[in-house]
Amino acid sequence: MTHDALLSAQGIDKSFFGVKVLDGVDFSLRGGEIHALLGENGAGKSTLVKILTGAYRRDAGAMWLDGQEVEPRSVAEAQALGIGTVYQEVNLLDNLTVAENLYLGRQPRRMGMIDRRRMRGDAATLLARYGVGADPDETLAHYPVAVRQIIAIARAVDLSGKVLFLDEPTASLDAREVQALFTVLRQLRAQGLGIVIITHFLDQVYQIADRVTVLRNGRMVGSRAIAELPRRDLVAMMLGRELAEATAHRGSGATQPDTPAAFLFEGYGKRGSIAPFDLDIRPGEVVGIAGLLGSGRTETARLMFGIDRPDSGQAAVDGQPVTLHSPQDAIGHGFGMCPEERKTDGIVGDLSVRQNIVLALQASRGWARPIPRREADALAERYIKALDIRPPDPNRPIKFLSGGNQQKAILARWLATDPRLLILDEPTRGIDIGAHAEIINLIEKLREDGMALVVISSEIEELVAFSTRVIVLSDRHHVRELRGAEITAEAIVEAMAVPGDAA
Amino acid sequence: MTKLKQLRPQLLALAVVLVLIGLISPGFFSVTVQNGRLYGSLIDVGVRVAPVALLAIGMTLVIATKGIDLSVGAVMAITGAVAATLVADGHSVPVVLAVSLALGLVCGIWNGVLVAFLDIQPIIATLILMVAGRGIAQLITGGVILTFNDPAFSFIGSGAVLGIPMPILIWLAMGLAVGLLVRRSALGLLIEAVGINRRASMLVGVRARFLILATYAISGLCAAMAGMIVTADIHGADANNAGLWLELDAILAVVIGGTSLAGGRFSITASLIGALIIQALNTGILMSGWPPEFNLIVKAVVIVAILTLQSPAVADELSVLRGMLRRKGAKS
Ligand SMILES: Nc1ncnc2c1ncn2[C@@H]1O[C@H](COP(=O)(O)OP(=O)(O)OP(=O)(O)O)[C@@H](O)[C@H]1O
Ligand SMILES: [Mg+2]
């Protein structure tokens, strides 16, 4: 055993329902290093983190911290040992304030009473490090995922004396915040902390990590210094095969079809949410939506799908004016939408994968017309296969699937309704690089089949790859529309920086 | 419907409770036929459980949506009072049934509107009718115990068809009807989806408000039936005591049946078994001849035991233990 390691684990086993998801995994982390934990969706990364941080019990194996054998039985015990964690599904309390979330269980006290003033001040300073100006007294429910993510990270960083685990911390952050986070991580590394980061963005791995450990199907494939591991070899380690990476980074080449616009939004807006915009979408095109966080991307989607009500403008489908005042209205006109927040807005945790896949279709058919079991089975089987959802068990409650596989099931849910217009808010979030390419291919294929798509994404390369048009948002305004050859990563980034009211 | 395997814990608990009672009072299982009607303690359990069983049917659906209906006892009192008044005034049985059921439905819809459309927390929303309802019932009866003598109406409470007492037939039929309604249609799935994640369900177009309203309406209907059975049984309406605290027994039945108060997956059959367990305990303790002070304590102890065995934390510990034993076995 390498006792010079800060944290090490050996022979970790874990089974769920008799299926082994971790099989004799060894792991070792040194002080003062940033260690990337990589692998496909369902490889067992999150499970390993949960075991090392006391959230799950292991079936076998042992772990050491500073050469001492330790056995954290709960997240609190792990924290007491100096291990801080941000889990993949961020666990914060929506109805508490930002400051309370940051200091829950360890509020600063004065004469036995909680010192609110100091807590607020500390919270503001803490968040400023990440360039987030959240109001410490506002309830958390007010803030979008990205801000919550940062709050969770700030809390964990503050808690971790020795080791910090971050499970896909950058999934919902944009470039600016990722850089702010990385700056903080580098400082922590210099202070001698050991940091484990899980991500599906290989660029980030090469930017920040010193070493990588790769898991595949619950087994450890290997652990290497990043400097001596070319990208191709790393991908091969993760997938167990080579990936033809050719599809990405190239424009789709598809141009706007000259069919009439089937979906039309004119002067559509909502005060305080998104300034009035015009948007027309044709069957057979992919409209990409780019913009920094808080630029109004998700708000645009919510308005189009009837989750929020517009206070100006009108919408038309096939030339007929329509009211979109609820998701039901929108679904009735053939819309579908995969939301950004998978856990709160997407999955219905206790229902099975099959029930989750048929849910949207069932809702549109109404309660009196149940989908026959045989049809539900066929749908589930089809999409589990088409999207390679793992494990391919339609009866498994969806909450037991890994994050990336849940994302695929939500996508399947909407594909099953065969929508005319599909709005995807961050469809590749948390998806591994193999599946990432498949989802991009899927978007292309849906477009070729004549579906209209609106895709919101923080990954600019990806937008360039599949969009026929890109709308760029800034400060809650639609500032720029790029077409055909204009669609390049540089042009998008440039437009994103334009202040919104200049448009 | 629900697979037998999923009902195992509840069936097991019921069996254990029955066996224990059998040990204390050996006469418990004897069933006789008199005048073409079944008699015996076991049959008595089936009859006495009727109000709680009926309430538990509606309560299961309400709880599955993450709600709770505290008003069912009061609704029993209201419908019982109205039924007694109508019967005493000489109205025919079909009229009495129709009016009382409609009234229960209206009470349920009232709760449903408060919860689903005004977004009032279920516990508060139904507390309103729980408190006000008993007052309404007293106004109807004029503050006295209203009695009547109408064999046709009393048949609901004390009659029998093919030797089986009416109350048993009524709760069985209602359980079957509601069970088939929710499981043969998509109602069950959609109710579960709303209970587990209302936001996500609304985003896929599930009519969550309508579904929630429907569950409270069904609960009101069930309470009306329970109210009539009690009224028919005692040949009168007692606005102060009809259905008193029964909402708590109904909630307990649902919880023993394994439906979580956090909403989601539910089983009406399991709730009915839960109601039977509670009633078997009541009857068994009564028959044992122990001083009545013991009743509540024994009941509480047994219920705590059942709930402990069902708790996920205990299940987790047990499975860890099993895993350790297995590994030990494999090594040696
Ligand atoms: N609580 C659980 N119960 C049952 N199975 C589980 C549970 N948690 C995870 N699993 C299963 O364990 C396997 C590993 O899941 P894990 O979440 O660790 O994957 P991951 O590597 O983090 O994937 P992703 O990149 O998609 O987040 C998956 O097959 C998953 O379905
Ligand atoms: Mg994960």
Coordinates of N, CA, C and O in Angstrom, one line a residue, chain B residues 60-153:
Chain B
T60 N -55.5 6.8 0.4 CA -54.3 6.3 -0.3 C -54.0 7.1 -1.5 O -52.9 7.5 -1.8
L61 N -55.1 7.4 -2.3 CA -54.9 8.2 -3.5 C -54.4 9.7 -3.1 O -53.5 10.2 -3.7
V62 N -55.0 10.2 -2.1 CA -54.6 11.6 -1.7 C -53.2 11.6 -1.2 O -52.4 12.4 -1.6
I63 N -52.8 10.6 -0.4 CA -51.4 10.6 0.1 C -50.4 10.3 -1.1 O -49.3 10.9 -1.1
A64 N -50.9 9.6 -2.1 CA -50.0 9.3 -3.2 C -49.6 10.6 -3.9 O -48.6 10.7 -4.5
T65 N -50.5 11.6 -3.9 CA -50.2 12.9 -4.5 C -49.4 13.8 -3.6 O -49.2 14.9 -3.9
K66 N -49.0 13.3 -2.5 CA -48.2 14.0 -1.5 C -49.1 14.8 -0.6 O -48.7 15.8 0.0
G67 N -50.4 14.5 -0.6 CA -51.4 15.3 0.2 C -51.8 14.5 1.4 O -51.2 13.5 1.8
I68 N -52.8 15.1 2.1 CA -53.4 14.4 3.2 C -54.8 14.9 3.4 O -55.0 16.1 3.1
D69 N -55.7 14.1 3.8 CA -57.1 14.6 4.0 C -57.5 14.4 5.5 O -57.9 13.3 5.9
L70 N -57.4 15.4 6.2 CA -57.8 15.3 7.6 C -59.3 15.4 7.9 O -59.8 15.2 9.0
S71 N -60.1 15.8 6.8 CA -61.5 16.1 7.0 C -62.4 14.9 6.9 O -63.6 15.0 7.1
V72 N -61.9 13.7 6.6 CA -62.8 12.6 6.3 C -63.7 12.2 7.5 O -64.8 11.9 7.3
G73 N -63.1 12.3 8.7 CA -64.0 12.0 9.8 C -65.2 13.0 9.9 O -66.3 12.6 10.2
A74 N -64.9 14.3 9.7 CA -65.9 15.3 9.8 C -66.9 15.1 8.6 O -68.1 15.3 8.8
V75 N -66.4 14.7 7.4 CA -67.3 14.5 6.3 C -68.2 13.3 6.6 O -69.4 13.4 6.3
M76 N -67.7 12.3 7.3 CA -68.6 11.2 7.7 C -69.7 11.7 8.6 O -70.9 11.3 8.5
A77 N -69.4 12.7 9.5 CA -70.4 13.2 10.4 C -71.4 14.0 9.6 O -72.6 13.9 9.9
I78 N -71.0 14.8 8.7 CA -71.9 15.6 7.9 C -72.9 14.7 7.1 O -74.1 14.8 7.2
T79 N -72.3 13.8 6.3 CA -73.1 12.9 5.5 C -74.0 12.0 6.4 O -75.2 11.8 6.0
G80 N -73.5 11.6 7.5 CA -74.3 10.8 8.4 C -75.5 11.6 8.9 O -76.6 11.1 8.9
A81 N -75.2 12.8 9.3 CA -76.3 13.7 9.8 C -77.4 13.9 8.7 O -78.6 13.8 9.0
V82 N -76.9 14.2 7.5 CA -77.9 14.5 6.4 C -78.7 13.2 6.1 O -79.9 13.3 5.9
A83 N -78.0 12.1 6.0 CA -78.6 10.8 5.7 C -79.7 10.6 6.8 O -80.9 10.2 6.5
A84 N -79.3 10.7 8.1 CA -80.3 10.4 9.2 C -81.5 11.4 9.1 O -82.7 10.9 9.2
T85 N -81.2 12.7 8.8 CA -82.3 13.6 8.6 C -83.3 13.2 7.5 O -84.5 13.2 7.7
L86 N -82.7 12.9 6.4 CA -83.5 12.5 5.2 C -84.3 11.2 5.5 O -85.5 11.1 5.2
V87 N -83.7 10.3 6.1 CA -84.4 9.0 6.4 C -85.5 9.3 7.4 O -86.7 8.8 7.2
A88 N -85.2 10.1 8.4 CA -86.2 10.4 9.4 C -87.4 11.1 8.8 O -88.5 11.0 9.2
D89 N -87.1 11.9 7.7 CA -88.2 12.6 7.0 C -88.9 11.7 6.0 O -89.8 12.2 5.3
G90 N -88.5 10.5 6.0 CA -89.2 9.5 5.2 C -88.9 9.4 3.7 O -89.6 8.9 2.9
H91 N -87.7 10.0 3.4 CA -87.2 9.9 2.0 C -86.8 8.4 1.7 O -86.4 7.7 2.5
S92 N -86.9 8.1 0.4 CA -86.6 6.7 0.0 C -85.1 6.5 0.0 O -84.3 7.5 -0.1
V93 N -84.7 5.2 0.1 CA -83.2 4.9 0.2 C -82.4 5.5 -1.0 O -81.4 6.1 -0.8
P94 N -82.9 5.3 -2.2 CA -82.1 5.8 -3.3 C -81.9 7.3 -3.2 O -80.7 7.8 -3.5
V95 N -82.9 8.1 -2.8 CA -82.7 9.5 -2.6 C -81.7 9.8 -1.6 O -80.7 10.6 -1.8
V96 N -81.8 9.1 -0.4 CA -80.8 9.3 0.7 C -79.4 9.0 0.2 O -78.5 9.8 0.4
L97 N -79.2 7.9 -0.5 CA -77.9 7.6 -1.0 C -77.4 8.6 -1.9 O -76.2 9.1 -1.8
A98 N -78.2 9.0 -2.9 CA -77.7 10.0 -3.9 C -77.3 11.3 -3.3 O -76.2 11.8 -3.6
V99 N -78.2 11.8 -2.4 CA -77.9 13.1 -1.8 C -76.6 13.0 -0.9 O -75.7 13.9 -1.0
S100 N -76.5 12.0 -0.1 CA -75.3 11.9 0.8 C -74.0 11.7 0.0 O -73.0 12.4 0.3
L101 N -74.1 10.9 -1.1 CA -72.9 10.7 -1.9 C -72.5 12.0 -2.5 O -71.3 12.4 -2.6
A102 N -73.5 12.7 -3.1 CA -73.2 14.0 -3.8 C -72.6 15.0 -2.8 O -71.7 15.7 -3.1
L103 N -73.1 14.9 -1.6 CA -72.6 15.8 -0.5 C -71.1 15.5 -0.2 O -70.3 16.4 -0.1
G104 N -70.8 14.2 -0.1 CA -69.4 13.8 0.1 C -68.5 14.3 -1.0 O -67.4 14.8 -0.8
L105 N -69.0 14.1 -2.2 CA -68.3 14.6 -3.4 C -68.0 16.1 -3.3 O -66.9 16.5 -3.6
V106 N -69.0 16.8 -3.0 CA -68.9 18.3 -2.9 C -67.8 18.6 -1.8 O -66.9 19.5 -2.1
C107 N -67.9 18.0 -0.7 CA -66.9 18.2 0.4 C -65.5 17.9 -0.2 O -64.5 18.7 0.0
G108 N -65.3 16.8 -0.9 CA -64.0 16.4 -1.5 C -63.6 17.5 -2.5 O -62.4 17.9 -2.5
I109 N -64.5 17.9 -3.3 CA -64.1 18.9 -4.3 C -63.7 20.2 -3.7 O -62.7 20.9 -4.1
W110 N -64.4 20.6 -2.6 CA -64.0 21.8 -1.8 C -62.5 21.7 -1.4 O -61.7 22.5 -1.7
N111 N -62.2 20.5 -0.8 CA -60.8 20.3 -0.4 C -59.8 20.4 -1.6 O -58.8 21.0 -1.5
G112 N -60.3 19.7 -2.6 CA -59.4 19.6 -3.8 C -59.2 21.0 -4.4 O -58.0 21.3 -4.9
V113 N -60.2 21.9 -4.4 CA -60.0 23.2 -5.0 C -59.0 24.0 -4.1 O -58.1 24.6 -4.6
L114 N -59.1 23.9 -2.8 CA -58.2 24.6 -1.9 C -56.8 24.1 -2.2 O -55.8 24.9 -2.2
V115 N -56.6 22.8 -2.3 CA -55.2 22.3 -2.4 C -54.7 22.5 -3.8 O -53.6 23.0 -4.0
A116 N -55.5 22.1 -4.8 CA -54.9 22.0 -6.2 C -54.9 23.4 -6.9 O -54.0 23.7 -7.6
F117 N -55.9 24.2 -6.6 CA -56.0 25.4 -7.4 C -55.6 26.6 -6.5 O -55.1 27.6 -7.1
L118 N -55.8 26.6 -5.2 CA -55.4 27.7 -4.4 C -54.0 27.5 -3.8 O -53.5 28.3 -3.1
D119 N -53.5 26.3 -4.1 CA -52.2 25.9 -3.5 C -52.0 26.1 -2.0 O -51.0 26.5 -1.5
I120 N -53.1 25.8 -1.3 CA -53.0 25.8 0.2 C -52.4 24.4 0.6 O -52.8 23.4 0.0
Q121 N -51.6 24.4 1.6 CA -51.0 23.1 2.0 C -52.1 22.2 2.4 O -53.0 22.6 3.2
P122 N -52.0 20.9 2.0 CA -53.1 20.0 2.2 C -53.5 19.9 3.7 O -54.7 19.8 4.0
I123 N -52.5 19.9 4.6 CA -52.8 19.7 6.0 C -53.7 20.8 6.5 O -54.6 20.6 7.3
I124 N -53.4 22.0 6.1 CA -54.2 23.2 6.5 C -55.5 23.2 5.8 O -56.6 23.4 6.4
A125 N -55.5 23.0 4.5 CA -56.7 23.1 3.7 C -57.8 22.1 4.2 O -58.9 22.5 4.3
T126 N -57.4 20.9 4.6 CA -58.4 19.9 5.0 C -58.7 20.1 6.5 O -59.7 19.6 7.0
L127 N -57.8 20.8 7.2 CA -58.1 21.1 8.6 C -59.3 22.0 8.7 O -60.1 21.9 9.6
I128 N -59.5 22.8 7.7 CA -60.6 23.8 7.7 C -61.9 23.0 7.8 O -62.8 23.2 8.7
L129 N -62.1 22.0 6.9 CA -63.3 21.2 6.9 C -63.4 20.3 8.1 O -64.4 20.0 8.6
M130 N -62.2 19.8 8.6 CA -62.2 19.0 9.7 C -62.8 19.7 10.9 O -63.6 19.1 11.7
V131 N -62.5 20.9 11.1 CA -63.0 21.7 12.2 C -64.4 22.1 11.9 O -65.3 21.9 12.7
A132 N -64.6 22.8 10.8 CA -65.9 23.3 10.5 C -67.0 22.2 10.3 O -68.2 22.4 10.6
G133 N -66.5 21.1 9.8 CA -67.5 20.0 9.4 C -68.3 19.5 10.5 O -69.5 19.3 10.4
R134 N -67.6 19.3 11.7 CA -68.4 18.8 12.8 C -69.4 19.8 13.3 O -70.5 19.5 13.7
G135 N -69.1 21.1 13.2 CA -70.0 22.2 13.5 C -71.2 22.1 12.5 O -72.4 22.1 13.0
I136 N -70.9 21.9 11.3 CA -72.0 21.8 10.3 C -72.9 20.6 10.6 O -74.1 20.7 10.6
A137 N -72.3 19.5 11.0 CA -73.1 18.3 11.3 C -74.0 18.6 12.5 O -75.1 18.1 12.5
Q138 N -73.4 19.3 13.5 CA -74.2 19.5 14.7 C -75.4 20.5 14.3 O -76.5 20.3 14.9
L139 N -75.2 21.4 13.4 CA -76.3 22.3 13.0 C -77.4 21.5 12.4 O -78.6 21.7 12.6
I140 N -77.0 20.5 11.5 CA -77.9 19.7 10.8 C -78.8 18.9 11.8 O -80.0 18.8 11.6
T141 N -78.1 18.2 12.7 CA -78.8 17.4 13.7 C -79.5 18.2 14.8 O -80.2 17.7 15.6
G142 N -79.2 19.5 14.8 CA -79.8 20.4 15.9 C -79.2 20.0 17.2 O -79.8 20.3 18.3
G143 N -78.0 19.5 17.2 CA -77.3 19.2 18.5 C -77.7 18.0 19.2 O -77.2 17.7 20.3
V144 N -78.7 17.3 18.7 CA -79.1 16.0 19.4 C -78.7 14.8 18.6 O -78.3 14.9 17.4
I145 N -78.7 13.6 19.2 CA -78.5 12.4 18.5 C -79.8 12.1 17.8 O -80.8 11.8 18.4
L146 N -79.7 12.1 16.5 CA -80.9 11.9 15.6 C -81.1 10.5 15.4 O -80.2 9.8 14.9
T147 N -82.2 9.9 15.8 CA -82.4 8.5 15.5 C -83.6 8.3 14.5 O -84.4 9.2 14.3
F148 N -83.6 7.1 14.0 CA -84.7 6.8 13.0 C -84.9 5.3 13.1 O -84.1 4.5 13.6
N149 N -86.0 4.9 12.5 CA -86.3 3.5 12.4 C -86.7 3.2 11.0 O -87.9 3.4 10.6
D150 N -85.8 2.8 10.2 CA -86.1 2.5 8.8 C -85.3 1.2 8.4 O -84.1 1.3 8.0
P151 N -85.9 0.1 8.4 CA -85.2 -1.1 8.1 C -84.5 -1.1 6.7 O -83.4 -1.7 6.5
A152 N -85.1 -0.4 5.8 CA -84.5 -0.4 4.4 C -83.2 0.2 4.4 O -82.2 -0.3 3.9
F153 N -83.0 1.4 5.1 CA -81.8 2.1 5.2 C -80.8 1.3 6.1 O -79.6 1.2 5.8

